[in-house]
Short mmCIF file of C-alpha atoms in Angstrom, two decimals:
data_model
loop_
_atom_site.label_atom_id
_atom_site.label_comp_id
_atom_site.label_asym_id
_atom_site.label_seq_id
_atom_site.Cartn_x
_atom_site.Cartn_y
_atom_site.Cartn_z
CA UNK A 1 178.38 86.56 142.14
CA UNK A 2 181.33 85.72 144.30
CA UNK A 3 181.87 88.20 147.10
CA UNK A 4 178.24 88.87 148.13
CA UNK A 5 176.68 86.26 150.40
CA UNK A 6 173.00 86.17 151.36
CA UNK A 7 171.22 84.03 153.94
CA UNK A 8 168.83 82.33 154.02
CA UNK A 9 168.31 81.20 150.44
CA UNK A 10 164.73 80.10 151.02
CA UNK A 11 162.24 81.02 153.73
CA UNK A 12 158.52 80.57 154.29
CA UNK A 13 156.84 82.91 156.77
CA UNK A 14 153.35 83.24 158.11
CA UNK A 15 151.62 86.60 157.85
CA UNK A 16 152.67 88.77 160.78
CA UNK A 17 155.93 86.95 161.50
CA UNK A 18 159.22 88.79 161.45
CA UNK A 19 162.55 87.84 159.99
CA UNK A 20 165.89 89.26 158.94
CA UNK A 21 167.72 88.66 155.68
CA UNK A 22 171.46 88.77 156.10
CA UNK A 23 173.98 90.02 153.57
CA UNK A 24 177.74 90.22 153.72
CA UNK A 25 180.34 91.29 151.17
CA UNK A 26 184.05 90.72 151.25
CA UNK A 27 185.08 93.20 148.54
CA UNK A 28 185.55 96.19 150.88
CA UNK A 29 182.85 98.13 149.04
CA UNK A 30 181.32 101.17 150.68
CA UNK A 31 177.83 101.04 149.18
CA UNK A 32 175.33 98.23 149.56
CA UNK A 33 171.77 97.76 148.34
CA UNK A 34 168.68 95.64 148.84
CA UNK A 35 166.47 94.98 145.82
CA UNK A 36 163.35 92.92 145.34
CA UNK A 37 162.46 91.22 142.08
CA UNK A 38 158.89 90.38 141.13
CA UNK A 39 157.51 88.96 137.88
CA UNK A 40 156.69 91.75 135.46
CA UNK A 41 158.12 94.41 137.77
CA UNK A 42 161.84 94.02 137.38
CA UNK A 43 164.31 94.83 140.12
CA UNK A 44 163.23 97.57 142.51
CA UNK A 45 165.40 99.24 145.12
CA UNK A 46 164.21 98.87 148.71
CA UNK A 47 167.00 100.53 150.71
CA UNK A 48 170.59 101.45 150.17
CA UNK A 49 173.56 102.33 152.30
CA UNK A 50 176.23 104.61 150.92
CA UNK A 51 178.60 103.90 153.78
CA UNK A 52 178.80 102.33 157.20
CA UNK A 53 176.29 103.95 159.51
CA UNK A 54 174.10 105.49 156.80
CA UNK A 55 170.95 104.17 155.16
CA UNK A 56 168.41 105.67 152.76
CA UNK A 57 165.07 104.67 151.34
CA UNK A 58 164.77 103.48 147.78
CA UNK A 59 161.71 103.06 145.60
CA UNK A 60 159.76 100.55 147.76
CA UNK A 61 160.81 100.86 151.44
CA UNK A 62 157.44 100.39 153.16
CA UNK A 63 157.33 97.37 155.45
CA UNK A 64 161.10 97.03 155.67
CA UNK A 65 163.91 98.19 157.91
CA UNK A 66 167.64 97.91 157.36
CA UNK A 67 170.80 97.95 159.41
CA UNK A 68 174.31 98.61 158.19
CA UNK A 69 176.08 96.80 160.98
CA UNK A 70 179.58 97.44 159.66
CA UNK A 71 181.23 97.84 156.29
CA UNK A 72 180.72 94.18 155.43
CA UNK A 73 177.14 93.57 156.52
CA UNK A 74 173.78 95.01 155.50
CA UNK A 75 170.64 93.34 156.82
CA UNK A 76 167.01 93.67 155.76
CA UNK A 77 164.25 93.14 158.33
CA UNK A 78 160.59 92.45 157.84
CA UNK A 79 158.89 93.34 161.11
CA UNK A 80 155.43 92.01 160.24
CA UNK A 81 155.48 90.04 157.02
CA UNK A 82 152.64 90.41 154.53
CA UNK A 83 151.80 88.28 151.47
CA UNK A 84 152.73 91.27 149.28
CA UNK A 85 156.29 90.81 150.46
CA UNK A 86 156.53 87.43 148.78
CA UNK A 87 159.41 88.02 146.41
CA UNK A 88 163.02 87.31 145.59
CA UNK A 89 165.39 89.59 147.46
CA UNK A 90 168.84 90.50 146.20
CA UNK A 91 171.61 92.17 148.10
CA UNK A 92 174.27 93.99 146.14
CA UNK A 93 177.43 95.91 146.78
CA UNK A 94 178.91 98.57 144.58
CA UNK A 95 182.30 99.98 143.91
CA UNK A 96 182.11 103.66 142.97
CA UNK A 97 185.10 104.89 141.08
CA UNK A 98 186.14 107.74 138.85
CA UNK A 99 185.32 105.56 135.87
CA UNK A 100 181.88 104.78 137.25
CA UNK A 101 180.03 102.19 139.28
CA UNK A 102 180.01 98.42 139.15
CA UNK A 103 177.38 96.57 141.16
CA UNK A 104 177.73 92.95 142.21
CA UNK A 105 174.72 90.91 143.29
CA UNK A 106 174.27 88.02 145.66
CA UNK A 107 172.50 84.81 144.72
CA UNK A 108 169.14 85.89 146.10
CA UNK A 109 166.77 84.96 148.93
CA UNK A 110 163.40 83.46 148.01
CA UNK A 111 160.76 84.54 150.53
CA UNK A 112 157.19 83.28 150.62
CA UNK A 113 154.66 84.80 153.02
CA UNK A 114 151.53 82.71 153.53
CA UNK B 2 162.30 110.00 137.40
CA UNK B 3 164.66 107.60 135.65
CA UNK B 4 163.01 105.16 133.28
CA UNK B 5 164.29 102.12 131.41
CA UNK B 6 162.34 100.22 128.77
CA UNK B 7 163.62 97.00 127.24
CA UNK B 8 162.42 95.34 124.08
CA UNK B 9 161.46 92.79 123.10
CA UNK B 10 160.18 91.16 126.29
CA UNK B 11 161.08 87.76 124.90
CA UNK B 12 163.10 86.59 121.92
CA UNK B 13 163.57 83.12 120.53
CA UNK B 14 166.45 82.55 118.09
CA UNK B 15 168.01 79.61 116.36
CA UNK B 16 171.59 78.82 117.22
CA UNK B 17 173.82 81.03 115.07
CA UNK B 18 171.08 83.56 114.34
CA UNK B 19 172.39 87.01 115.30
CA UNK B 20 170.12 89.68 116.75
CA UNK B 21 169.97 92.75 119.01
CA UNK B 22 168.25 93.62 122.26
CA UNK B 23 167.15 97.20 122.86
CA UNK B 24 167.24 99.35 125.99
CA UNK B 25 165.70 102.82 125.85
CA UNK B 26 166.26 105.14 128.76
CA UNK B 27 165.54 108.56 130.22
CA UNK B 28 167.71 109.76 133.07
CA UNK B 29 168.89 113.05 134.46
CA UNK B 30 172.65 112.90 134.41
CA UNK B 31 173.65 109.45 133.20
CA UNK B 32 176.24 107.85 135.43
CA UNK B 33 176.42 104.64 133.49
CA UNK B 34 174.33 102.23 131.42
CA UNK B 35 174.66 98.69 132.71
CA UNK B 36 173.96 95.31 131.17
CA UNK B 37 173.46 92.20 133.29
CA UNK B 38 172.74 88.57 132.53
CA UNK B 39 170.46 86.62 134.84
CA UNK B 40 170.04 82.85 134.78
CA UNK B 41 167.02 81.19 136.44
CA UNK B 42 167.44 81.01 140.20
CA UNK B 43 170.54 83.19 140.19
CA UNK B 44 171.46 86.79 140.85
CA UNK B 45 172.24 89.19 138.01
CA UNK B 46 175.74 88.81 136.62
CA UNK B 47 177.53 91.96 135.53
CA UNK B 48 178.37 92.18 131.82
CA UNK B 49 179.14 95.77 130.78
CA UNK B 50 179.05 99.40 131.80
CA UNK B 51 178.87 102.16 129.17
CA UNK B 52 179.29 105.81 130.04
CA UNK B 53 179.13 107.96 126.93
CA UNK B 54 177.41 107.97 123.56
CA UNK B 55 179.41 106.15 120.95
CA UNK B 56 181.05 103.83 123.44
CA UNK B 57 181.16 100.11 122.64
CA UNK B 58 182.25 97.10 124.68
CA UNK B 59 182.59 93.44 123.70
CA UNK B 60 182.71 90.16 125.51
CA UNK B 61 182.75 86.91 123.56
CA UNK B 62 179.60 86.92 121.41
CA UNK B 63 178.14 90.04 123.03
CA UNK B 64 178.68 93.66 122.08
CA UNK B 65 177.03 96.59 123.83
CA UNK B 66 176.63 100.02 122.25
CA UNK B 67 175.31 103.31 123.58
CA UNK B 68 173.61 106.38 122.12
CA UNK B 69 172.11 109.33 123.96
CA UNK B 70 168.72 107.64 124.20
CA UNK B 71 169.28 103.91 123.94
CA UNK B 72 171.64 101.01 124.18
CA UNK B 73 171.82 97.83 122.16
CA UNK B 74 173.13 94.46 123.16
CA UNK B 75 174.16 92.70 119.97
CA UNK B 76 174.54 88.95 120.11
CA UNK B 77 176.49 87.36 117.26
CA UNK B 78 176.12 83.70 116.34
CA UNK B 79 174.53 82.82 119.69
CA UNK B 80 174.76 79.42 121.34
CA UNK B 81 172.21 77.69 123.59
CA UNK B 82 174.28 78.64 126.64
CA UNK B 83 173.54 82.30 125.86
CA UNK B 84 169.93 81.68 126.85
CA UNK B 85 169.13 83.90 129.83
CA UNK B 86 167.32 87.07 130.82
CA UNK B 87 169.30 90.18 129.94
CA UNK B 88 168.77 93.21 132.14
CA UNK B 89 169.54 96.82 131.37
CA UNK B 90 169.92 99.47 134.08
CA UNK B 91 170.90 103.10 134.37
CA UNK B 92 172.71 104.88 137.14
CA UNK B 93 171.71 108.44 137.80
CA UNK B 94 173.75 109.17 140.86
CA UNK B 95 176.67 108.12 142.98
CA UNK B 96 175.27 105.75 145.56
CA UNK B 97 171.52 105.67 145.15
CA UNK B 98 171.33 102.52 143.11
CA UNK B 99 170.34 101.63 139.59
CA UNK B 100 167.01 101.77 137.80
CA UNK B 101 166.37 98.51 135.98
CA UNK B 102 164.30 97.57 132.98
CA UNK B 103 162.11 94.48 133.10
CA UNK B 104 164.50 92.46 131.00
CA UNK B 105 164.53 90.51 127.75
CA UNK B 106 164.12 86.76 128.05
CA UNK B 107 166.35 85.24 125.36
CA UNK B 108 166.06 81.63 124.25
CA UNK B 109 168.56 80.13 121.82
CA UNK B 110 167.34 76.90 120.27
CA UNK B 111 169.87 74.28 119.06
#
């Protein structure tokens, strides 16, 4: 998972609090993603960014906002955290080539909302 | 809507006992079938990408194969360190992410 760095690794929030998960990649990839992983649900796409300055909703965007600050950084913000947002969050970056895509994941951020 | 189904959900093998994991998929315009390994507390680690039916790729004790409807991850003579959750995913477009299955939790007993 070298190349994609997420912070923080662990966080506990109270319902209604806000926070931002940070992600940075040093592989000069254009596209970046935020996924959440829940038991029995697998990995689900929250938001993605095909390039600097663009973002699009994925499968489960409600309750989240994102910012693609520059090519390296893609942050995920929870404006008013809810217990349903307790999950493990993974940032990923992807290289899209003629031979296809390869996606690299960060180590994850464990978020608990109480 | 892209769909990925993995089976079995969990598999326990003895060391050296070969087996296969299945990934069935439906996608409009396959742009790649991906296999990842995930260890507890870690992010998914990329293993393989397959693009067309009949394609095969190998890495150590793992071999991935692809047909038009499914992919198999064959594990030959596994070792305890192969224990992990194996994830399958499909890509249906250029930049709009992958659709993942729920994974197969593989345990290799010494």
